[in-house]
XYZ file of C-alpha atoms in Angstrom:
615
model
C 106.778 249.530 134.051
C 107.489 247.148 137.128
C 105.801 249.571 139.942
C 103.256 251.539 140.141
C 102.276 255.147 141.895
C 101.706 254.311 145.611
C 102.844 250.474 145.655
C 104.026 249.631 149.072
C 107.486 247.821 148.385
C 108.759 245.746 151.652
C 106.156 247.409 154.037
C 108.545 250.592 154.111
C 109.280 252.000 151.341
C 106.597 253.707 149.236
C 106.501 254.316 145.562
C 106.091 257.802 144.412
C 106.432 258.172 141.165
C 108.962 257.129 138.100
C 111.879 258.733 137.042
C 113.358 256.930 133.874
C 113.967 253.453 132.149
C 115.675 251.635 130.103
C 115.283 247.562 129.328
C 116.229 245.912 131.970
C 116.506 248.303 135.024
C 113.663 250.677 136.137
C 114.640 254.577 138.729
C 111.412 256.365 140.942
C 111.037 259.026 143.787
C 110.478 256.584 146.903
C 109.597 257.783 150.912
C 110.151 256.185 153.728
C 107.624 255.409 156.431
C 108.349 259.418 157.880
C 107.986 260.052 154.366
C 111.325 261.203 153.897
C 112.219 260.887 150.444
C 114.599 258.116 148.317
C 115.916 256.679 145.556
C 115.292 253.177 144.369
C 117.061 251.906 140.780
C 115.206 248.171 140.312
C 116.657 245.497 137.864
C 114.139 243.262 136.194
C 116.922 239.910 136.411
C 115.487 238.155 133.074
C 116.699 241.319 131.007
C 119.850 242.387 132.892
C 122.816 241.652 130.637
C 124.858 238.943 131.676
C 127.607 240.941 132.243
C 125.598 243.172 134.804
C 124.955 239.997 137.060
C 127.501 238.540 139.491
C 126.785 235.175 141.605
C 123.308 235.629 141.133
C 123.264 239.432 142.194
C 123.458 242.923 140.713
C 126.779 243.944 140.257
C 126.042 247.543 141.091
C 124.380 246.486 144.037
C 127.141 244.686 145.333
C 129.377 247.120 144.154
C 127.202 249.712 146.630
C 126.809 247.770 149.437
C 130.500 247.352 149.330
C 131.932 251.741 148.851
C 131.415 253.636 152.285
C 132.663 257.118 151.496
C 131.002 260.999 152.564
C 132.149 261.544 148.702
C 130.703 258.994 146.956
C 126.285 258.330 147.289
C 125.440 256.093 150.003
C 122.829 252.660 149.934
C 120.907 252.904 152.580
C 118.497 249.487 151.390
C 118.696 246.709 149.155
C 116.194 243.411 148.880
C 114.252 241.195 146.346
C 110.686 241.856 144.702
C 108.682 239.630 142.893
C 105.901 240.089 139.996
C 104.271 238.647 136.849
C 107.737 239.791 135.326
C 109.362 237.568 137.080
C 112.782 238.206 139.650
C 113.762 241.764 140.449
C 116.473 243.351 142.894
C 116.312 246.598 143.813
C 118.751 249.315 145.791
C 117.256 252.149 147.510
C 119.950 255.328 148.322
C 119.776 258.500 149.538
C 117.684 260.869 147.273
C 119.754 263.738 145.071
C 119.326 266.273 147.868
C 120.372 269.368 146.571
C 121.717 270.054 142.593
C 123.962 268.223 140.254
C 127.143 269.422 139.264
C 126.159 270.202 136.095
C 122.834 272.035 137.144
C 125.695 274.655 138.755
C 127.444 275.138 135.763
C 124.200 275.425 133.410
C 122.815 278.141 135.425
C 126.067 279.671 136.486
C 128.933 278.935 133.229
C 131.775 278.094 135.248
C 132.852 277.954 139.162
C 135.294 280.563 141.277
C 138.648 278.784 140.948
C 138.715 277.948 144.818
C 135.070 276.491 144.794
C 135.667 274.698 142.059
C 139.450 273.703 143.902
C 137.600 272.292 146.285
C 134.396 270.197 144.606
C 137.492 268.922 142.755
C 139.052 267.553 145.497
C 136.183 265.930 147.280
C 135.809 263.712 143.816
C 139.362 263.120 144.338
C 138.610 261.612 147.555
C 136.202 259.283 146.343
C 138.035 258.198 143.823
C 140.952 257.718 146.061
C 138.740 255.289 148.572
C 137.729 253.503 145.418
C 140.970 253.001 143.640
C 142.751 252.076 147.217
C 139.825 249.648 147.768
C 141.188 245.598 148.164
C 141.716 244.449 144.761
C 140.781 247.695 143.960
C 137.568 249.507 141.529
C 136.882 252.316 138.657
C 134.499 254.626 139.136
C 134.651 254.505 134.883
C 131.794 257.653 134.473
C 132.828 260.824 135.912
C 130.737 263.508 134.128
C 129.627 266.558 135.844
C 125.914 265.017 135.570
C 127.160 262.332 137.912
C 128.422 264.509 140.779
C 125.520 265.674 143.275
C 126.376 268.746 145.306
C 124.410 267.429 148.688
C 122.381 270.139 150.391
C 122.186 267.722 153.760
C 126.209 268.298 154.430
C 126.343 272.134 152.547
C 127.323 271.614 148.605
C 129.917 267.924 149.311
C 130.583 267.016 146.268
C 129.601 263.384 145.901
C 129.836 260.722 143.167
C 126.724 258.865 142.026
C 125.749 256.335 139.810
C 127.276 253.461 140.445
C 126.362 251.209 137.330
C 129.174 251.122 135.518
C 131.939 250.398 138.150
C 134.720 247.516 137.562
C 138.213 246.586 138.911
C 140.967 247.176 135.820
C 141.050 245.123 133.023
C 141.856 245.153 129.580
C 139.079 244.486 126.715
C 135.739 243.589 126.548
C 133.685 246.201 129.246
C 131.807 244.169 132.535
C 129.107 247.177 132.000
C 126.964 249.002 128.940
C 129.104 251.751 127.620
C 126.067 253.302 125.503
C 125.249 255.695 127.811
C 129.035 257.332 128.859
C 129.955 260.828 127.483
C 133.252 260.115 125.882
C 134.099 263.723 125.523
C 135.511 263.239 129.369
C 137.041 259.849 128.382
C 140.477 258.712 127.901
C 141.480 257.173 124.614
C 142.814 253.984 125.980
C 139.362 253.786 127.204
C 137.527 253.819 123.395
C 139.916 250.921 122.626
C 139.052 248.856 126.177
C 141.621 249.879 128.136
C 140.387 251.212 131.659
C 142.566 251.797 134.734
C 143.111 254.620 137.142
C 144.308 256.730 134.526
C 141.327 256.804 132.778
C 139.138 258.548 136.259
C 141.659 261.199 136.626
C 141.502 261.571 133.451
C 137.963 262.067 133.157
C 137.878 264.170 136.872
C 140.633 266.665 135.381
C 138.094 267.109 132.473
C 135.086 268.143 134.597
C 137.581 270.290 137.303
C 138.299 271.809 133.780
C 135.054 272.300 132.792
C 133.859 273.683 136.341
C 136.804 276.249 135.602
C 136.414 277.369 132.554
C 132.559 276.293 131.370
C 133.253 274.531 128.499
C 133.814 270.773 128.235
C 137.148 269.421 127.210
C 138.597 270.498 123.567
C 135.127 272.223 123.201
C 133.198 269.401 121.463
C 129.650 269.484 121.208
C 126.919 266.603 120.262
C 123.515 265.609 118.816
C 120.961 263.586 120.759
C 120.993 261.518 117.900
C 124.314 260.835 117.791
C 125.657 256.849 118.801
C 128.264 256.425 120.834
C 130.166 255.920 118.085
C 129.982 258.497 116.229
C 130.636 260.638 119.294
C 133.734 258.946 120.042
C 134.782 259.400 116.109
C 134.288 263.391 117.079
C 136.484 262.902 120.198
C 139.301 261.593 118.302
C 139.005 264.253 115.283
C 139.476 267.073 117.461
C 142.014 265.137 119.584
C 144.361 264.547 116.842
C 143.313 268.506 115.229
C 145.037 269.900 119.116
C 147.228 267.478 120.873
C 146.417 269.947 123.834
C 143.644 271.206 125.984
C 143.343 275.244 125.514
C 143.872 276.224 128.889
C 144.417 280.293 127.954
C 141.660 281.765 130.005
C 142.879 279.691 133.062
C 145.099 282.297 135.658
C 146.723 279.977 137.938
C 149.416 278.997 136.661
C 148.988 275.891 138.646
C 145.902 274.744 137.952
C 146.793 275.140 134.470
C 149.605 272.990 134.820
C 147.845 270.784 136.830
C 145.087 270.577 133.816
C 147.593 269.764 131.617
C 149.299 266.932 132.819
C 145.520 265.342 134.205
C 144.110 265.798 130.748
C 147.065 264.739 128.205
C 146.679 262.247 125.784
C 149.927 260.822 126.124
C 149.352 257.532 128.757
C 152.247 258.017 130.560
C 152.740 261.521 130.542
C 149.373 261.637 132.879
C 148.727 261.168 136.442
C 150.086 258.105 137.674
C 147.619 257.830 140.669
C 145.412 260.259 143.002
C 148.040 260.603 145.405
C 149.990 262.699 143.181
C 147.647 265.018 141.790
C 146.692 266.319 144.984
C 149.820 266.730 146.120
C 150.196 268.718 143.398
C 146.940 270.851 143.848
C 147.182 270.771 147.499
C 150.944 272.459 147.170
C 151.206 276.112 148.739
C 147.785 275.972 149.937
C 148.190 275.950 153.935
C 143.815 276.325 154.137
C 142.586 273.651 156.768
C 141.497 271.531 154.356
C 144.762 270.918 152.203
C 146.741 270.710 155.517
C 144.172 267.542 156.250
C 144.745 266.493 152.946
C 148.814 266.773 153.704
C 148.163 264.587 156.911
C 146.390 261.848 154.956
C 148.693 261.660 152.252
C 151.670 261.603 154.870
C 149.845 258.710 156.748
C 149.642 256.614 153.217
C 153.132 257.267 152.871
C 153.846 255.781 156.221
C 150.953 252.914 155.613
C 153.739 251.999 152.529
C 156.963 252.619 155.051
C 154.750 250.144 157.157
C 152.543 247.757 155.972
C 151.504 246.873 159.550
C 150.579 250.227 159.779
C 146.970 251.777 159.337
C 146.202 254.145 156.404
C 143.090 256.311 155.843
C 143.526 255.630 152.183
C 144.605 251.691 152.175
C 142.994 248.795 153.870
C 145.045 245.861 154.400
C 142.995 242.401 152.279
C 141.115 241.035 155.223
C 139.677 244.419 156.074
C 137.926 244.335 152.855
C 133.886 245.538 153.179
C 132.166 242.730 154.639
C 135.163 240.680 156.329
C 135.135 239.478 160.243
C 138.216 241.948 160.663
C 136.997 245.383 159.726
C 133.948 244.831 161.213
C 135.643 244.004 164.741
C 138.019 246.788 164.116
C 134.712 249.591 163.466
C 133.223 247.624 166.181
C 133.714 251.098 169.250
C 134.743 253.699 166.220
C 131.501 256.105 165.270
C 132.318 256.950 161.562
C 131.017 260.799 161.298
C 132.367 263.727 159.715
C 133.169 266.694 161.642
C 132.039 269.820 159.758
C 134.533 272.836 160.777
C 133.385 276.359 161.197
C 131.652 278.682 158.424
C 128.587 279.551 156.359
C 126.004 282.116 156.700
C 124.262 280.628 160.270
C 120.728 282.060 160.792
C 121.151 283.901 156.909
C 120.386 280.946 155.291
C 117.009 280.317 157.699
C 113.636 281.882 156.508
C 111.279 282.735 159.580
C 111.628 281.651 162.634
C 113.143 284.319 163.677
C 111.166 284.314 167.544
C 113.177 281.493 167.624
C 116.773 282.605 166.057
C 115.889 285.859 168.787
C 116.077 283.855 172.257
C 118.406 280.901 170.881
C 120.971 284.413 170.767
C 119.149 285.136 173.748
C 119.568 282.705 176.166
C 122.259 280.451 174.290
C 124.511 281.843 171.939
C 126.119 284.814 174.036
C 126.623 282.232 177.064
C 127.965 279.984 174.786
C 130.152 282.665 173.156
C 131.069 285.097 175.627
C 132.532 283.065 178.989
C 133.275 286.369 180.530
C 129.501 287.298 180.929
C 128.886 283.720 181.771
C 131.356 283.446 184.330
C 130.754 287.196 186.189
C 126.672 286.237 185.824
C 127.451 282.665 187.065
C 125.325 281.442 183.939
C 125.722 277.085 183.838
C 126.164 277.065 179.445
C 123.444 274.710 178.406
C 123.744 271.597 177.625
C 120.798 270.856 174.317
C 117.918 271.714 173.256
C 115.160 268.964 171.599
C 113.675 270.392 167.913
C 110.470 268.498 167.558
C 107.809 268.450 164.591
C 106.065 267.732 162.378
C 108.674 266.404 159.687
C 110.115 268.756 156.666
C 109.850 271.629 158.883
C 113.796 271.879 159.003
C 114.977 270.822 162.500
C 117.812 268.902 161.081
C 118.399 272.229 158.596
C 118.340 274.520 161.434
C 120.766 272.844 164.097
C 123.314 273.148 161.212
C 122.903 276.443 160.905
C 122.920 277.198 164.863
C 125.867 275.557 164.270
C 127.414 277.770 161.826
C 125.750 280.837 164.170
C 128.181 280.048 167.192
C 131.177 279.181 165.555
C 131.031 275.731 166.770
C 132.111 272.598 164.537
C 128.773 270.775 163.166
C 128.702 266.438 163.606
C 125.317 265.413 162.305
C 124.884 261.660 163.571
C 122.202 259.303 162.312
C 121.091 256.107 163.899
C 123.152 253.757 161.415
C 126.244 255.419 162.526
C 125.850 254.045 165.549
C 125.194 250.457 164.853
C 126.864 247.392 165.452
C 126.429 244.030 164.840
C 128.005 243.247 168.121
C 126.833 243.090 171.608
C 127.743 246.829 173.241
C 129.527 247.437 170.458
C 127.409 250.649 170.098
C 127.485 251.658 173.391
C 131.545 251.802 172.745
C 130.589 254.186 169.761
C 128.573 256.607 171.302
C 131.330 256.845 173.910
C 133.773 257.640 171.266
C 131.323 259.653 169.046
C 131.378 262.118 172.709
C 135.141 261.741 172.893
C 135.050 262.986 168.860
C 133.492 265.886 170.191
C 135.220 267.430 172.715
C 138.131 266.827 170.992
C 136.682 268.657 168.433
C 135.242 270.644 170.725
C 133.754 273.879 170.928
C 131.213 271.514 168.395
C 127.289 271.126 168.056
C 126.818 267.153 168.351
C 123.240 266.657 166.073
C 121.007 263.777 166.982
C 119.067 262.678 163.854
C 116.213 261.107 164.327
C 116.729 260.968 167.857
C 113.714 258.711 169.395
C 115.707 256.107 167.912
C 118.723 256.568 169.923
C 116.425 256.826 172.967
C 113.918 254.740 173.247
C 111.680 254.758 176.168
C 113.090 252.033 178.416
C 109.264 251.344 179.637
C 108.921 249.558 176.023
C 110.095 246.312 175.162
C 114.025 247.190 175.042
C 116.346 244.385 174.889
C 119.191 244.546 177.398
C 121.755 245.634 174.533
C 119.136 248.424 173.868
C 118.279 250.028 177.406
C 122.279 249.957 177.825
C 123.023 252.519 175.075
C 120.182 254.364 176.587
C 121.820 254.163 179.572
C 125.778 254.801 177.858
C 123.471 258.672 176.483
C 121.785 259.138 179.673
C 125.881 259.023 181.024
C 127.641 261.133 178.074
C 124.459 263.537 177.874
C 124.983 264.568 181.658
C 126.821 268.158 181.899
C 128.956 267.609 178.863
C 128.253 271.670 178.197
C 131.311 271.391 180.025
C 133.432 269.841 177.330
C 132.278 272.157 174.966
C 129.753 269.861 173.500
C 125.661 271.707 172.975
C 124.176 268.543 172.321
C 120.617 269.405 168.733
C 118.184 266.462 168.645
C 115.618 266.074 166.605
C 112.762 264.043 166.621
C 109.002 263.804 164.708
C 108.139 261.850 167.567
C 109.423 263.271 170.795
C 106.691 260.677 173.111
C 109.332 257.731 171.639
C 111.683 259.347 173.978
C 112.743 257.982 176.993
C 111.990 260.819 179.469
C 115.054 260.135 181.593
C 116.915 262.733 178.208
C 114.325 265.159 178.725
C 115.369 266.881 181.858
C 117.219 269.822 182.942
C 121.890 269.166 183.169
C 121.228 266.379 179.632
C 118.433 268.360 177.257
C 117.478 271.764 178.927
C 115.654 272.519 176.093
C 112.628 271.612 174.002
C 111.733 273.545 171.569
C 107.930 272.530 168.936
C 109.245 273.574 165.520
C 105.792 274.099 163.796
C 104.208 274.470 160.076
C 106.254 277.891 158.441
C 103.419 280.629 158.449
C 101.992 282.626 154.889
C 105.359 285.275 155.921
C 107.619 282.102 156.275
C 106.981 280.246 152.823
C 106.678 283.687 150.768
C 110.660 283.783 152.283
C 111.494 280.829 151.410
C 110.590 281.050 148.227
C 112.801 284.034 147.980
C 115.417 281.835 149.171
C 115.066 278.950 147.309
C 114.735 281.278 144.538
C 117.784 283.334 144.972
C 121.041 283.412 141.952
C 119.038 280.887 139.851
C 117.361 282.352 136.303
C 113.347 283.897 137.123
C 111.415 286.198 135.296
C 109.430 288.201 137.825
C 108.004 286.116 140.641
C 105.235 287.018 143.050
C 106.510 284.885 146.202
C 103.753 286.432 148.109
C 100.917 284.618 145.232
C 103.284 281.657 145.656
C 102.520 281.707 149.752
C 99.394 281.703 149.277
C 98.952 278.518 146.678
C 101.518 276.665 149.213
C 99.194 276.976 152.194
C 100.416 273.924 153.824
C 103.407 272.989 152.347
C 106.413 272.380 154.429
C 109.878 274.015 154.292
C 110.868 270.549 151.748
C 107.793 270.755 149.981
C 109.204 274.242 148.939
C 112.250 273.735 148.299
C 111.279 270.287 146.400
C 109.394 272.532 144.515
C 111.726 275.524 143.884
C 114.113 272.832 142.348
C 111.300 270.760 140.347
C 110.550 274.218 138.518
C 114.605 274.538 137.918
C 115.002 271.143 136.553
C 111.758 271.500 134.434
C 113.247 275.678 133.100
C 117.090 274.107 132.484
C 115.924 271.003 130.397
C 114.016 273.750 128.433
C 116.987 276.212 128.682
C 114.640 278.952 129.646
C 113.963 280.943 132.742
C 111.965 280.061 136.261
C 108.391 281.692 135.533
C 105.603 281.999 137.621
C 102.978 280.046 135.766
C 105.743 277.215 136.247
C 105.500 277.228 139.734
C 101.993 277.941 140.197
C 102.053 274.474 137.592
C 104.513 273.087 139.728
C 103.082 273.459 143.311
C 99.426 272.049 141.834
C 101.380 268.412 140.623
C 103.013 268.143 144.424
C 100.733 267.438 147.055
C 101.811 268.720 150.831
C 103.597 266.109 153.191
C 101.506 267.393 156.162
C 98.017 266.865 155.902
C 95.152 268.102 157.974
C 94.564 264.656 160.381
C 98.861 264.178 161.268
C 99.082 268.147 161.206
C 96.513 267.513 164.238
C 97.469 264.713 165.773
C 101.458 266.862 166.045
C 99.676 269.604 167.920
C 98.273 267.724 170.376
C 101.748 266.256 170.835
C 102.828 269.554 171.463
C 100.301 269.960 174.409
C 101.060 266.542 176.170
C 105.218 267.388 175.892
C 104.294 271.125 177.017
C 102.119 269.493 180.278
C 104.415 266.822 180.547
C 107.913 268.651 180.878
C 106.529 272.602 181.706
C 109.770 273.188 183.648
C 112.437 272.878 181.137
C 110.250 273.850 178.225
C 109.804 276.739 176.354
C 106.747 278.679 174.577
C 105.826 277.716 170.410
C 108.347 279.265 169.087
C 109.085 279.066 165.071
C 106.890 280.045 162.706
C 103.191 282.139 163.238
């Protein structure tokens, strides 16, 4: 192994455990200084095939740095590492927070057509972005195992594994093909032709699997088969039945899309994602369909006016990393607006006191304008959720937005970064403008101490200016239909001027979950999974000291093991999993947070709330 458990890389990445390896690359679960999980992939350069290297660096890292889209896994860091085995290059991405599409299919068999169509559209939007990058690029490995349904974004589909990304070509593939699944590949790729139609074919194949619960042409493989053997089986199945079986797909529109998308004739298939999306949203008047329709129209306008700005097509000098693309984004906050919907507080285990308080003192005023006017009640401006990491602060903020029916915008510090002087200030102003345009909205700032650090420290003039910009935008923003929720593990680092009435009005400590809350969490996370009889009360006792993220991780780990063995999740498996995973928060750290709570409540007693949350 290149790395060892407990090893610290570049003073910020703690190696937790290995995930998998091959002769030239290894992947690990790592954590940052706050204990947040990430995925690290590290390459031994001396063993990495030349076709995976470009200008001295790994192609996957180069492409991952260039690609940035909400439906494609994002790279958060990269760097070099040297040991006795020589020079290595690593990349760090967001950890798989949620489940793979393949896991959902294994659990449910097939997916409701409406839900499947939403996932399909999100996959296509990711592909659309890649295909229309300057010079164009292909994913080349679209399968159910490479689609992640991220829990951080409410199940939004993200394409993962960029290890086979390339531009269009004909000939010897510039990547390893041994791990590609030929059931989701077009016949043209078997002879070395890779283009947009191959990606579209594969994505349609995944859509077919979602709708029917079967792989295309019902082809099955055994573990010991070579890629050549697998291709022969696929080719034989397709030659015996040239058209895919769509008898069990009831929707005629979806049936025709599958037949065209999986046509074995090269010229009979969709030539572009735009044409497939147009057919997919035909007759659909949902918000998602209308949003796609607007983007397609903007793209058509771009073709008519090559100097216009298209959401899908970038001019050549707007390539990732170019000066023009950076300058254009200087004052634009690239964040996603999540529209209303969802289950709200019903998805949160425990925290009943906090939920009840917010319904009475915040949500009622926000939702009932007539009542607020009658009693001359001023809408609250925002609140700070603080406490130990992993207790569900950001998740609670999202569920609060669902409970109110407001739009939700999640903002991380990296979303407002800029290499330009005062560039971040412009992004802050743009962000609040976007929230106002989508009012009523909940604007959630994750890791708030990174946005507004105390100006009593050694801040540069730019950072101090950014804090001042925040103070200006926060002033009575509720009047613009914006409710701010800030989350932080270190509220003592937040500038005190932010935590006053008229800005962040309320401050709430979110502590560790008690036994009752842990019991409810196990029941919530195990819901709708294949389980034998589970004693959630015993699990809650066993998981004493575990936070919400720990319990979620325990259940996902146990579910992954059970899925691999095609077995139900058992009490014994869950207990064994708990014993193998240490809690994120130790007693010393918990004591620090409780002292921090006492200090915060002492300093800001006038506008803080009592200890609320898990007890």
